[in-house]
Short mmCIF file of C-alpha atoms in Angstrom, two decimals:
data_model
loop_
_atom_site.label_atom_id
_atom_site.label_comp_id
_atom_site.label_asym_id
_atom_site.label_seq_id
_atom_site.Cartn_x
_atom_site.Cartn_y
_atom_site.Cartn_z
CA MET A 12 -31.56 45.59 9.17
CA ARG A 13 -31.77 42.37 7.16
CA THR A 14 -35.38 41.97 8.27
CA LYS A 15 -36.24 45.42 6.96
CA VAL A 16 -34.50 44.74 3.63
CA ALA A 17 -36.31 41.41 3.23
CA ALA A 18 -39.62 43.09 4.01
CA LEU A 19 -38.91 45.82 1.45
CA VAL A 20 -38.04 43.26 -1.23
CA LEU A 21 -41.22 41.33 -0.51
CA PHE A 22 -43.27 44.55 -0.67
CA LEU A 23 -41.74 45.56 -4.01
CA THR A 24 -42.29 42.06 -5.43
CA LEU A 25 -45.95 42.03 -4.47
CA THR A 26 -46.43 45.57 -5.78
CA ALA A 27 -44.87 44.64 -9.12
CA ALA A 28 -47.06 41.54 -9.38
CA LEU A 29 -50.19 43.61 -8.77
CA CYS A 30 -49.33 46.62 -10.92
CA PHE A 31 -47.46 44.81 -13.69
CA PRO A 32 -48.95 41.30 -13.93
CA THR A 33 -46.97 40.48 -17.08
CA LEU A 34 -43.76 40.68 -15.08
CA ALA A 35 -45.04 38.00 -12.70
CA ALA A 36 -46.38 35.83 -15.49
CA GLU A 37 -44.59 32.84 -16.89
CA LEU A 38 -43.80 32.71 -20.59
CA ASP A 39 -44.18 29.18 -21.91
CA GLU A 40 -42.58 27.73 -25.02
CA ASN A 41 -45.65 28.54 -27.15
CA GLY A 42 -45.67 32.25 -26.34
CA PHE A 43 -48.38 32.37 -23.68
CA TYR A 44 -47.90 34.67 -20.68
CA ILE A 45 -49.94 33.01 -17.92
CA SER A 46 -50.25 34.05 -14.30
CA GLY A 47 -52.43 32.24 -11.79
CA GLY A 48 -54.66 30.78 -14.49
CA SER A 49 -55.02 34.10 -16.29
CA LEU A 50 -53.71 34.44 -19.83
CA ILE A 51 -52.16 37.91 -19.84
CA SER A 52 -50.92 38.03 -23.42
CA TYR A 53 -49.76 35.98 -26.38
CA THR A 54 -46.48 36.56 -28.22
CA GLY A 55 -46.30 33.36 -30.26
CA LYS A 56 -46.24 33.16 -34.04
CA ASP A 57 -48.81 30.41 -34.63
CA THR A 58 -51.73 31.34 -36.84
CA GLU A 59 -53.89 28.56 -35.37
CA VAL A 60 -53.80 29.12 -31.62
CA VAL A 61 -54.87 26.61 -28.98
CA ILE A 62 -55.11 28.14 -25.52
CA PRO A 63 -53.82 25.70 -22.86
CA ASP A 64 -56.26 23.75 -20.68
CA GLY A 65 -56.51 25.14 -17.18
CA VAL A 66 -56.58 28.79 -18.23
CA THR A 67 -59.59 30.36 -16.51
CA SER A 68 -59.50 33.89 -17.88
CA ILE A 69 -58.26 35.80 -20.91
CA GLY A 70 -56.98 39.25 -20.06
CA THR A 71 -57.74 42.63 -21.59
CA SER A 72 -56.27 42.94 -25.10
CA ALA A 73 -54.53 39.57 -24.74
CA PHE A 74 -54.69 38.91 -28.50
CA ALA A 75 -55.39 42.45 -29.71
CA ASP A 76 -54.17 43.31 -33.21
CA ARG A 77 -52.69 39.87 -33.89
CA THR A 78 -53.66 40.12 -37.54
CA ALA A 79 -52.14 36.80 -38.65
CA ILE A 80 -54.20 34.57 -36.34
CA THR A 81 -56.88 32.63 -38.26
CA SER A 82 -58.32 30.47 -35.47
CA ILE A 83 -58.32 30.41 -31.67
CA THR A 84 -59.48 27.42 -29.63
CA ILE A 85 -60.63 28.39 -26.13
CA PRO A 86 -60.75 25.62 -23.50
CA ASP A 87 -63.88 24.94 -21.45
CA SER A 88 -62.00 26.05 -18.33
CA VAL A 89 -62.24 29.70 -19.40
CA ASN A 90 -65.04 31.62 -17.65
CA TYR A 91 -63.95 35.21 -18.24
CA ILE A 92 -62.80 37.10 -21.33
CA GLY A 93 -61.62 40.68 -20.86
CA GLN A 94 -62.53 43.63 -23.04
CA SER A 95 -60.77 44.01 -26.37
CA ALA A 96 -59.33 40.51 -25.94
CA PHE A 97 -59.49 39.74 -29.67
CA ARG A 98 -59.88 43.27 -31.03
CA GLY A 99 -58.32 43.75 -34.44
CA CYS A 100 -57.70 40.04 -35.15
CA THR A 101 -58.49 40.74 -38.78
CA SER A 102 -57.83 37.19 -40.04
CA LEU A 103 -59.85 35.36 -37.39
CA ARG A 104 -62.56 33.29 -39.15
CA SER A 105 -64.64 31.71 -36.39
CA ILE A 106 -64.83 31.44 -32.63
CA THR A 107 -66.59 29.26 -30.06
CA ILE A 108 -66.99 30.78 -26.62
CA PRO A 109 -67.12 28.33 -23.66
CA ASN A 110 -70.26 27.83 -21.61
CA GLY A 111 -68.76 29.37 -18.48
CA VAL A 112 -68.52 32.84 -20.01
CA ALA A 113 -71.47 35.00 -18.91
CA THR A 114 -70.50 38.38 -20.38
CA ILE A 115 -68.87 39.52 -23.59
CA TYR A 116 -67.23 42.82 -22.74
CA GLN A 117 -66.59 46.00 -24.73
CA ASN A 118 -64.78 45.69 -28.05
CA THR A 119 -64.03 41.99 -27.54
CA PHE A 120 -64.23 41.19 -31.27
CA CYS A 121 -64.29 44.73 -32.63
CA GLY A 122 -62.55 44.96 -35.99
CA CYS A 123 -62.40 41.21 -36.64
CA LEU A 124 -63.11 41.87 -40.30
CA ARG A 125 -63.11 38.24 -41.49
CA LEU A 126 -65.03 36.73 -38.58
CA GLU A 127 -67.75 34.67 -40.28
CA SER A 128 -69.31 32.69 -37.43
CA VAL A 129 -69.63 32.98 -33.66
CA SER A 130 -70.95 30.31 -31.31
CA LEU A 131 -72.22 31.93 -28.12
CA PRO A 132 -72.51 29.98 -24.82
CA ALA A 133 -75.84 28.97 -23.31
CA GLY A 134 -74.93 30.75 -20.07
CA LEU A 135 -74.38 34.14 -21.73
CA THR A 136 -76.37 36.97 -20.12
CA ALA A 137 -74.91 40.21 -21.51
CA ILE A 138 -73.09 41.63 -24.52
CA LYS A 139 -71.43 44.99 -23.94
CA ASP A 140 -70.88 47.99 -26.23
CA TYR A 141 -69.13 47.52 -29.59
CA ALA A 142 -68.48 43.82 -28.89
CA PHE A 143 -68.83 42.81 -32.57
CA LYS A 144 -68.44 46.21 -34.21
CA ASP A 145 -67.03 46.08 -37.76
CA CYS A 146 -67.21 42.29 -38.05
CA ALA A 147 -67.97 42.79 -41.73
CA ALA A 148 -67.98 39.10 -42.71
CA LEU A 149 -70.47 37.99 -40.04
CA THR A 150 -73.67 36.78 -41.73
CA GLY A 151 -75.78 35.44 -38.86
CA ILE A 152 -75.95 35.42 -35.07
CA ILE A 153 -78.04 33.59 -32.45
CA LEU A 154 -78.28 35.11 -28.98
CA PRO A 155 -78.93 32.43 -26.31
CA ASP A 156 -82.11 32.41 -24.26
CA GLY A 157 -80.40 33.76 -21.15
CA VAL A 158 -79.26 37.03 -22.71
CA THR A 159 -81.01 39.96 -21.04
CA ALA A 160 -78.86 42.93 -22.06
CA VAL A 161 -77.20 44.12 -25.28
CA GLY A 162 -75.12 47.29 -25.30
CA ARG A 163 -74.71 50.13 -27.77
CA SER A 164 -73.50 49.69 -31.33
CA VAL A 165 -72.79 45.99 -30.77
CA PHE A 166 -73.26 45.14 -34.45
CA ASP A 167 -72.37 48.46 -36.08
CA GLY A 168 -70.41 47.90 -39.28
CA CYS A 169 -71.55 44.28 -39.66
CA LEU A 170 -72.37 44.93 -43.29
CA ASN A 171 -73.24 41.33 -44.21
CA LEU A 172 -75.29 40.43 -41.15
CA THR A 173 -78.62 39.40 -42.68
CA SER A 174 -80.20 37.21 -39.99
CA ALA A 175 -80.33 37.22 -36.21
CA SER A 176 -82.30 35.41 -33.54
CA ILE A 177 -82.82 36.97 -30.11
CA PRO A 178 -84.77 35.83 -27.02
CA ARG A 179 -87.88 37.54 -25.67
CA SER A 180 -86.06 37.63 -22.30
CA LEU A 181 -83.91 40.42 -23.71
CA VAL A 182 -84.84 43.77 -22.18
CA ASN A 183 -86.54 45.90 -24.86
CA ALA A 184 -86.30 43.02 -27.32
CA ASP A 185 -88.36 44.74 -30.01
CA TYR A 186 -86.27 47.91 -29.75
CA THR A 187 -83.09 45.83 -30.01
CA ALA A 188 -84.45 44.04 -33.06
CA GLN A 189 -85.19 47.33 -34.78
CA TYR A 190 -82.18 49.46 -33.89
CA VAL A 191 -79.22 47.36 -32.74
CA PHE A 192 -78.89 45.31 -35.92
CA PRO A 193 -78.16 46.53 -39.48
CA LEU A 194 -81.07 47.85 -41.55
CA ASP A 195 -81.24 44.82 -43.85
CA CYS A 196 -80.98 42.23 -41.09
CA GLU A 197 -84.09 40.13 -40.45
CA VAL A 198 -84.38 39.61 -36.71
CA THR A 199 -86.43 36.83 -35.11
CA VAL A 200 -87.61 37.37 -31.55
CA ARG A 201 -88.06 34.00 -29.86
CA ASP A 202 -90.88 33.55 -27.34
CA SER A 203 -90.91 30.64 -24.90
CA SER A 204 -93.14 28.57 -27.16
CA SER A 205 -92.79 30.24 -30.54
CA ALA A 206 -90.87 32.80 -32.55
CA HIS A 207 -91.88 35.67 -34.73
CA ALA A 208 -89.91 37.67 -37.20
CA VAL A 209 -89.43 41.37 -36.68
CA ALA A 210 -88.80 43.06 -39.98
CA ALA A 211 -85.81 45.31 -40.20
CA PRO A 212 -86.58 49.07 -40.37
CA THR A 213 -86.18 49.10 -44.15
CA ALA A 214 -88.82 46.40 -44.58
CA THR A 215 -91.07 48.16 -42.07
CA ILE A 216 -90.91 51.37 -44.08
CA VAL A 217 -91.73 49.48 -47.27
CA LEU A 218 -94.77 47.87 -45.65
CA ALA A 219 -95.91 51.23 -44.32
CA VAL A 220 -95.63 52.81 -47.76
CA VAL A 221 -97.56 49.95 -49.36
CA GLY A 222 -100.25 50.28 -46.72
CA ALA A 223 -100.50 54.03 -47.27
CA ILE A 224 -100.84 53.53 -51.02
CA ALA A 225 -103.63 50.99 -50.47
CA VAL A 226 -105.49 53.38 -48.18
CA ALA A 227 -105.07 56.25 -50.66
CA ALA A 228 -106.37 54.05 -53.48
CA ALA A 229 -109.40 53.07 -51.42
CA VAL A 230 -110.13 56.75 -50.66
CA ILE A 231 -109.87 57.69 -54.37
CA ILE A 232 -112.27 54.90 -55.35
CA ALA A 233 -114.72 55.96 -52.66
CA VAL A 234 -114.57 59.62 -53.79
CA ARG A 235 -115.20 58.64 -57.43
CA LYS A 236 -118.19 56.55 -56.44
CA TYR A 237 -119.53 59.44 -54.37
CA ARG A 238 -119.17 61.88 -57.29
CA ARG A 239 -120.91 59.49 -59.66
CA THR A 240 -123.76 59.12 -57.22
CA GLY A 241 -123.98 62.91 -56.79
CA ASN A 242 -124.05 63.49 -60.54
CA ARG A 243 -127.07 61.24 -60.85
#
């Protein structure tokens, strides 16, 4: 009987740990819930947050809607950041993502209205949908050479994003340059040995209009010359 009870207790404990990881996490004195190297959530009151060394992953929505946080320091030990991890951190000003992080998942920084600068890791390969949506204060972004995929609406609502640099290794790089970034953003597509600027759609339209006007003017001049010749 005791053996069966002990087995049941063990089963329930393991089930709780798997289904409700926060219950199995340890709350430290600074407000971090950490379980097995994974930061599950943060309940502290600091506005300048330093994530402890040794943390290897930041869980889904770990810092979501913590509107008072102005800065977050992520240790180099982190190699995974879950979706919506910093969503709605409206006072966050800047962020540096460690080199071990290969993917920025959906909505990670969505709604970080005051986020002005982002340093992306050299090992980054993908940025998922809405990752930086509504980061209205962001003015520039550089995607590392290893990035091959950028999702939908990644930079929607980034009203002040005026410059971006993306690698040629990115699948459909020219399409991304034209349609993923805001209309007034000048995007540079970097080749292995050089870089060339891809004008934003607004600039492209302007150039097309200018070109059309020049062609029309040339046609008018040619017609006038022809008429003068015919009159003679």
